[in-house]
Coordinates of C-alpha atoms in Angstrom, one line a residue:
X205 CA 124.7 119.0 74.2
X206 CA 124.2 122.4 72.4
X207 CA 122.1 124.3 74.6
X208 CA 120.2 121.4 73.7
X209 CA 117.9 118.7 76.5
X210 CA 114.6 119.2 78.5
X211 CA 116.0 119.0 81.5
X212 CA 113.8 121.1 83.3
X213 CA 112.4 118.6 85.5
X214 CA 113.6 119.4 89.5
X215 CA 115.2 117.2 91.8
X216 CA 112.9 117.1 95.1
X217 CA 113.9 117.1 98.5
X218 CA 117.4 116.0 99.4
X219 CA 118.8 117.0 102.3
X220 CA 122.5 117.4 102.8
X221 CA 125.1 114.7 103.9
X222 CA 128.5 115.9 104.3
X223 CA 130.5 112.1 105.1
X224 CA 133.9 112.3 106.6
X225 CA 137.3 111.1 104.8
X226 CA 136.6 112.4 101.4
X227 CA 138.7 114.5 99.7
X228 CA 138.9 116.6 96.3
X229 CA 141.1 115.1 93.7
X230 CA 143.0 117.3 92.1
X231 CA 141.9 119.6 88.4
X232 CA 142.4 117.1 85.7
X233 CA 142.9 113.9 87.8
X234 CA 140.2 111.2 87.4
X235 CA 137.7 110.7 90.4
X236 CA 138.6 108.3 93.3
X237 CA 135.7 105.7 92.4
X238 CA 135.2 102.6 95.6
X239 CA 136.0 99.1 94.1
X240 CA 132.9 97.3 92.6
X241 CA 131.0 95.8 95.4
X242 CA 132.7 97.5 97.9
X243 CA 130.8 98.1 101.7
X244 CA 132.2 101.0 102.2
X245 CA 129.7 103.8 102.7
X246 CA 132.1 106.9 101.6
X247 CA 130.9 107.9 98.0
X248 CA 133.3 108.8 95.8
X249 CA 134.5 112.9 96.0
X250 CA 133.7 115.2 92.7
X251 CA 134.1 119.1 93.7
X252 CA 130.9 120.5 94.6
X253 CA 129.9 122.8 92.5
X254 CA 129.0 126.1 94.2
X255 CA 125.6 127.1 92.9
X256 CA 123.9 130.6 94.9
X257 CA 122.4 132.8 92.7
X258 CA 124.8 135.7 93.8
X259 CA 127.7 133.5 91.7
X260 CA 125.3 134.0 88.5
X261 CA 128.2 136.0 86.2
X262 CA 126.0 136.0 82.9
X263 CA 122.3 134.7 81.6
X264 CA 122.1 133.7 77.5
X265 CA 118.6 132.7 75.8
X266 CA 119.5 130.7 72.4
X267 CA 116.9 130.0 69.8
X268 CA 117.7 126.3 68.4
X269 CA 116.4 125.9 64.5
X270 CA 114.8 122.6 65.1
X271 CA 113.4 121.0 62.2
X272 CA 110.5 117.4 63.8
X273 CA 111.6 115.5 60.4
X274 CA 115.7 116.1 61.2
X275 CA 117.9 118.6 59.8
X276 CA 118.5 119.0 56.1
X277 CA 121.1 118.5 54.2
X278 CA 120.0 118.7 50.1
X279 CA 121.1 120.1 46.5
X280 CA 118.9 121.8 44.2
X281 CA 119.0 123.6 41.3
X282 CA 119.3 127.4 41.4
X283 CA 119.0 129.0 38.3
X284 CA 122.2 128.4 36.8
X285 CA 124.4 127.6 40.2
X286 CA 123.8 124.6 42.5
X287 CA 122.0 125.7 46.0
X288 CA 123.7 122.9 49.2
X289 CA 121.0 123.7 52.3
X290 CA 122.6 122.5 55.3
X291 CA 120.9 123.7 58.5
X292 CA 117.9 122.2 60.9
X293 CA 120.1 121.0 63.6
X294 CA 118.4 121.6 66.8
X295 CA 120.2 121.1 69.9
X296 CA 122.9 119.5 67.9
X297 CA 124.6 121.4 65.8
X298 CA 128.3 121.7 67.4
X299 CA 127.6 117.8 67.8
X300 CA 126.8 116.8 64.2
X301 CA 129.0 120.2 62.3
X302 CA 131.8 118.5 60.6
X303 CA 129.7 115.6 59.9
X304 CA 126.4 117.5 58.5
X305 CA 129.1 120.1 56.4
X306 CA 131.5 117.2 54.9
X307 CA 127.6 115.8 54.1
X308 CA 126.5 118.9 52.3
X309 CA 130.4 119.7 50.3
X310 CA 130.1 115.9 49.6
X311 CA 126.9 116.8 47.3
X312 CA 128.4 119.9 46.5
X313 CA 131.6 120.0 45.0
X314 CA 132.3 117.2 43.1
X315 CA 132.4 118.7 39.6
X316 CA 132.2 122.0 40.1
X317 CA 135.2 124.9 39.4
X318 CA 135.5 127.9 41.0
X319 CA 134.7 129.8 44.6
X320 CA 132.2 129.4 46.4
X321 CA 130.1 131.0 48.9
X322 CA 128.5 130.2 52.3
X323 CA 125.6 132.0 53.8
X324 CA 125.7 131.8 57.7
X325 CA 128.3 132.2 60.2
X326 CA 127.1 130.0 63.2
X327 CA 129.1 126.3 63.5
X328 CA 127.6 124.7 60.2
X329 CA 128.7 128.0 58.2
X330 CA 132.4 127.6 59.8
X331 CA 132.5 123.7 59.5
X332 CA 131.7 124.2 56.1
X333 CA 133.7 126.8 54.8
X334 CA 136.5 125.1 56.2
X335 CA 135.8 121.8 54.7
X336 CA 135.5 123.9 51.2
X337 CA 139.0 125.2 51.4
X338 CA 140.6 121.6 52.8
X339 CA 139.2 120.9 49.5
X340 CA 141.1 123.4 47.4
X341 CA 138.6 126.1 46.5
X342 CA 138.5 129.8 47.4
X343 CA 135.3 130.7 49.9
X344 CA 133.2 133.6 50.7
X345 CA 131.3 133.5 54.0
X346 CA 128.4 135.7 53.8
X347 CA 126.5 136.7 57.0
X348 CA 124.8 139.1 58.8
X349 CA 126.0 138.2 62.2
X350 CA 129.5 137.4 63.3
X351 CA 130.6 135.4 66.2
X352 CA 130.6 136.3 68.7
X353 CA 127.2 136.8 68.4
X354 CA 125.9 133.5 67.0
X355 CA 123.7 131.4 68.1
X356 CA 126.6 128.5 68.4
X357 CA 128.5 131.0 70.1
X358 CA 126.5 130.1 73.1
X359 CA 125.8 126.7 73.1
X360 CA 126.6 123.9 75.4
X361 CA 128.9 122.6 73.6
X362 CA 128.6 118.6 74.2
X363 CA 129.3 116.0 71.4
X364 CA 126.3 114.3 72.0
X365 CA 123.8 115.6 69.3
X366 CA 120.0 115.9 70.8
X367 CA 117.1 117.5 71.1
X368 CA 117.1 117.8 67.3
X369 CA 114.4 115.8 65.2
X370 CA 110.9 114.0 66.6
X371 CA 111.4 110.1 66.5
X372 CA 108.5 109.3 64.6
X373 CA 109.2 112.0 62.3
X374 CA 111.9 110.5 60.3
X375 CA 113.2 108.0 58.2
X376 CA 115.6 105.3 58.1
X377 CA 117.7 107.0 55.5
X378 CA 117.9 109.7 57.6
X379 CA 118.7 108.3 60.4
X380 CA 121.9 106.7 58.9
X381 CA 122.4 109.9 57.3
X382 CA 122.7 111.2 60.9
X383 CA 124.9 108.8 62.5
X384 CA 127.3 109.2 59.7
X385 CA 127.3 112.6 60.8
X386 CA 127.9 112.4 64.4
X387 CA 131.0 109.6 63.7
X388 CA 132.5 112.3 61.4
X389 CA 132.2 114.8 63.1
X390 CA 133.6 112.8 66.6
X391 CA 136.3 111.7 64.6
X392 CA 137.3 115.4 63.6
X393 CA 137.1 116.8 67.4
X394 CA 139.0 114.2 68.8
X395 CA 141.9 115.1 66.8
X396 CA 141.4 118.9 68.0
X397 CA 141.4 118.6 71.9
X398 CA 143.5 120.8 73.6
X399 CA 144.0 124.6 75.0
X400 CA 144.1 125.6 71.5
X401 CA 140.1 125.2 70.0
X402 CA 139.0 124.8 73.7
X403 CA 137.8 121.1 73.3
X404 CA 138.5 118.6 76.0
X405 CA 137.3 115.1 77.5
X406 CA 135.3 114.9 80.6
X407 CA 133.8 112.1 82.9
X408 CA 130.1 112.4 82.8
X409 CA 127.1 111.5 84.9
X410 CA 123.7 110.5 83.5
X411 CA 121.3 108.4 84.5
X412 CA 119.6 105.4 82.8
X413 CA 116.7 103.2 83.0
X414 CA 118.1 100.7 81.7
X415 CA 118.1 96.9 83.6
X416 CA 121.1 94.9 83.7
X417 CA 124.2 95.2 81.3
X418 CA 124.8 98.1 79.8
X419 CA 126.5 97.6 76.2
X420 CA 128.6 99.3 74.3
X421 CA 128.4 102.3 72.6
X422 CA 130.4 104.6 70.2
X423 CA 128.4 107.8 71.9
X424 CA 129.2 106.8 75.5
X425 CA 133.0 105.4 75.2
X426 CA 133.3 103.6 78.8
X427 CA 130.2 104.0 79.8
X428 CA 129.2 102.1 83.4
X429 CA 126.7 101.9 85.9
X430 CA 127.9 102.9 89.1
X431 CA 126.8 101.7 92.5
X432 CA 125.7 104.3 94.6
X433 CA 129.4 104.5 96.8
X434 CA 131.2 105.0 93.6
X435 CA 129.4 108.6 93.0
X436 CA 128.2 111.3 95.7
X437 CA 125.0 112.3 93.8
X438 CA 121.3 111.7 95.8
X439 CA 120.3 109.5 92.9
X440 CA 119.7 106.1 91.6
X441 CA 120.9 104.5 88.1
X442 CA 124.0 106.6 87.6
X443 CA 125.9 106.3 84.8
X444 CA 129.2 107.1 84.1
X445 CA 131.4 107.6 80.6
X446 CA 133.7 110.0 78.8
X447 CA 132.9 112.9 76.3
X448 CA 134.1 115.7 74.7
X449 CA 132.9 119.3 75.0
X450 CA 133.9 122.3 73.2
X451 CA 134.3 126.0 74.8
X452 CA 132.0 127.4 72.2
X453 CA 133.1 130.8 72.0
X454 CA 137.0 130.0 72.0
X455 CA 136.1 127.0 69.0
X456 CA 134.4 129.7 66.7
X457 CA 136.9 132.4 67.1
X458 CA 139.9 129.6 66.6
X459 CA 137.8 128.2 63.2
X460 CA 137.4 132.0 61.6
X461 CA 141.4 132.7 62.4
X462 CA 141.7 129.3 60.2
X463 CA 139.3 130.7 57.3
X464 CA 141.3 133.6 57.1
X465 CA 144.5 132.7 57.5
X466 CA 143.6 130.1 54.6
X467 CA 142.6 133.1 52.4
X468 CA 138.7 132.9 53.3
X469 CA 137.2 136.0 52.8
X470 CA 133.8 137.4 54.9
X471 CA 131.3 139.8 53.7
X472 CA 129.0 141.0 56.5
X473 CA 125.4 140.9 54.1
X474 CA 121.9 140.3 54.6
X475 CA 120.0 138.7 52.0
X476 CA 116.1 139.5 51.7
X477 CA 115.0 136.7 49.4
X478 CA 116.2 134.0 47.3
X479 CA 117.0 136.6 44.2
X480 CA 119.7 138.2 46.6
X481 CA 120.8 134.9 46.7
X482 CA 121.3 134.2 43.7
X483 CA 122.7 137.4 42.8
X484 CA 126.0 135.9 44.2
X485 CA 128.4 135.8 41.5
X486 CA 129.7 132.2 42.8
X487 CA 127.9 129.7 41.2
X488 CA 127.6 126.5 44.2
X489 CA 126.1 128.0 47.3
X490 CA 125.7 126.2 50.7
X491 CA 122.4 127.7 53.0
X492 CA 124.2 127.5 56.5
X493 CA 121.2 130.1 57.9
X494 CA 119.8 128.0 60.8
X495 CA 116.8 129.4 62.0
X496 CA 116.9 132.0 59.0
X497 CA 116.0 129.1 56.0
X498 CA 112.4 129.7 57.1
X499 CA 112.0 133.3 56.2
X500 CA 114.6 133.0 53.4
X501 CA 113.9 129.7 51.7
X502 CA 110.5 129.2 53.2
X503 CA 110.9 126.0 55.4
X504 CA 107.8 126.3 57.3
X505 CA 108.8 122.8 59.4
X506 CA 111.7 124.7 61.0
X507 CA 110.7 126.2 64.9
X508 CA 112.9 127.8 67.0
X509 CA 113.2 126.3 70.7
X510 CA 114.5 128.9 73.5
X511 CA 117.5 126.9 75.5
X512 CA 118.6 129.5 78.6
X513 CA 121.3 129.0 80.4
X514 CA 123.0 130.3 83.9
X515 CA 127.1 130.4 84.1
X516 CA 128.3 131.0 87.0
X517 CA 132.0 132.0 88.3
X518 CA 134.5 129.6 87.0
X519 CA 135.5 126.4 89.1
X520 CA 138.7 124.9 87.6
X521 CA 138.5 122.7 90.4
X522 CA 135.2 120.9 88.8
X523 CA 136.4 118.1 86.3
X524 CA 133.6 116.4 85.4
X525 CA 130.2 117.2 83.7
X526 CA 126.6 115.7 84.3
X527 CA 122.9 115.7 82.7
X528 CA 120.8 114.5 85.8
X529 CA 117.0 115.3 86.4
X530 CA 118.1 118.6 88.3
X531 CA 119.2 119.6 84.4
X532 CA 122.8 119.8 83.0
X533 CA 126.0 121.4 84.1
X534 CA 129.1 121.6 82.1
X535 CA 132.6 123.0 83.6
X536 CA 134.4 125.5 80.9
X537 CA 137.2 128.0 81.4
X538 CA 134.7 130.9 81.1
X539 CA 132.3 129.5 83.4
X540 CA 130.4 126.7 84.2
X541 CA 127.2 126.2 82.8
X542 CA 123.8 125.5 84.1
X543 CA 121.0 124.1 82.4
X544 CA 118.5 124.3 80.8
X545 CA 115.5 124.9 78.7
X546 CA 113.6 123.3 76.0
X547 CA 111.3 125.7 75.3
X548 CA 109.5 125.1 71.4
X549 CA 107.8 127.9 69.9
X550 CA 109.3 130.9 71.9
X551 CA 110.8 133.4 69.7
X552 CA 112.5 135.8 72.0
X553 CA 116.2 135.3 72.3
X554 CA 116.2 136.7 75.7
X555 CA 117.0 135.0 79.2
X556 CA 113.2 134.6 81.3
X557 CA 114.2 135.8 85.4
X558 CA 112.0 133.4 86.6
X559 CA 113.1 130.4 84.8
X560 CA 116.9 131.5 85.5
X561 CA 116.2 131.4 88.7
X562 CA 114.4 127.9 88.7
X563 CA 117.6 126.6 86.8
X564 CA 119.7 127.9 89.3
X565 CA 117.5 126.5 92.0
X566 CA 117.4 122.9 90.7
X567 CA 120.9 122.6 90.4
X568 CA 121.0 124.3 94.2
X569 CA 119.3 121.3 95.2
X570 CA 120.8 118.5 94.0
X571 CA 124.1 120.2 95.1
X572 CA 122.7 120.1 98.6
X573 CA 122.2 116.4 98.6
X574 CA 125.6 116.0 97.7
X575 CA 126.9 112.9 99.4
X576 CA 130.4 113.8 100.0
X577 CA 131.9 116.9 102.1

């Protein structure tokens, strides 16, 4: 997730239950689950994640470009150059980048010669710039804001794309369009996990409302229900499966070293209107602007929607991840996130006290009805 659900509902009540005999399983070992049908009444032991607000280290607001119909990805004519947009992504934009961009340079550069240019620097601008020079061409990345100081920069970082189109809002064709996406773009980060770009698999705990068996699915390798002594959460219809998330910050600074290294040049620019655009001397441009295609290519679909976030002091103890009613938390070397907001039509990139603190509270709670000392 990308700063991405509406998770804001609170868990309520839940009073602690500390049960004898459990222990913490080591950093990177799986969790001890109870066999299937098992009497025992000792839940399985996750570290407890130690949420007081005086362990708040940092607050972040993030303003998702979210788009109801789905993001775009779409070649025009522009003057005498070819114009790629590729940007809309809502709360999935780490999760769909390599898919969306290898989209958007599939329409792009068959048949042209030359450099081209990218305008944006979040995750979509990176993905794709990158893709452009696997491909053999010379690329400019114009922007007006450099990571650190993206919008991706502070995302979740989940690959599980959502929170980023309306389901009655869009079509078939788009919808395949967007699962082609996300398999790419899985495909791509599984063959980058590790210390390096910061991405890594995690166990992770959901809930579902679904009856009976649960099938399947590419999005949710391994995924299982789990009877309530195989997990120490104060919930019904847990879910368990594998993921991978990416430690934003470190993933961005690792894909610019690659542009660069590979010759990639960046020009720090902003662009007023289309004609500045088009001033470019390359002639095939990708829009990577996010949020920005609304002022500069007047997309007057595209809202932003305000995700906040609490990190709190690192735990490298806590090797697993979850998206309950109480919100979402996701372990990372720099922290470990609490979440979040869905918040459509707020414009100020700026973290809200009072909703901080009802994050923070939420994820206190549950924590406090953790079933296992």
């Amino acid at each position: 997730m990308d700063l991405q659900l509406d998770r804001r509902a609170l868990v309520s009540g839940g009073a602690a239950l500390a049960l004898s005999g459990c222990t913490t399983m080591p950093s990177g070992s799986p969790p001890r689950l109870a066999s299937v049908g098992s009497s025992s009444a000792t839940a399985s032991c996750l570290a407890r994640v130690n949420v007081d607000p005086s362990r708040v280290i940092r607050t972040v607001a993030g303003l998702r470009p979210y788009r109801p119909s789905g993001f775009v990805v779409r070649a025009e004519a522009f003057g005498d150059a070819l114009l790629v947009h590729n940007y809309g992504h809502g709360g999935g934009g780490i999760s769909l980048s390599w898919g969306s961009s290898r989209l958007a340079t599939a329409l792009g550069l068959p048949g042209h010669s030359g450099p081209v240019a990218v305008i944006g620097s979040g995750i979509m601008g990176l993905t794709t710039a990158r893709l452009v020079q696997e491909a053999g061409y010379p690329v400019t990345i114009y922007t007006d804001t450099l990571p650190p100081g993206t919008t991706s920069n502070i995302a979740g970082g989940q690959i599980y794309p959502a929170g980023h189109f309306d389901d009655a809002m869009v079509t078939p064709q788009w919808r395949d369009q967007a699962a082609a996406a996300a398999d790419y773009s899985r495909r791509r980060f599984q063959i980058m996990v590790g210390e390096d770009y910061g991405v890594r698999w995690l166990p992770t705990y959901d809930q579902t409302r679904r009856t009976g068996a649960i099938p399947p699915d590419l999005m949710f390798p391994g995924r299982a229900r789990l009877a309530a002594d195989q997990h120490p959460f104060p919930l019904d219809n847990v879910v368990r499966y594998e993921t991978m998330y990416v430690e934003t910050g470190r993933f961005m600074e690792r894909l610019l070293r690659d542009i660069r290294i590979a010759g990639g040049r960046i020009e720090v620019r902003r662009f007023q209107s289309p004609y500045d655009v088009a001033a470019l001397p390359e002639r095939l441009v990708f829009n990577c602007t996010g949020l920005g295609a609304a002022a500069l290519f007047g997309d007057t679909e595209l809202v932003p929607v305000r995700g906040q976030l609490a990190v709190l002091i690192p735990q490298p103890e806590v090797d697993y991840a979850y998206a309950l009613s109480a919100g979402y938390m996701f372990p990372r070397s720099d922290g470990i996130l609490l979440g979040g907001t869905f918040e459509r039509g707020e414009y100020t990139a700026e973290p809200q006290p009072q909703d901080i603190a009802d994050i923070v509270e939420s994820h206190r709670r549950l924590m406090a009805g953790w079933r296992c000392a």
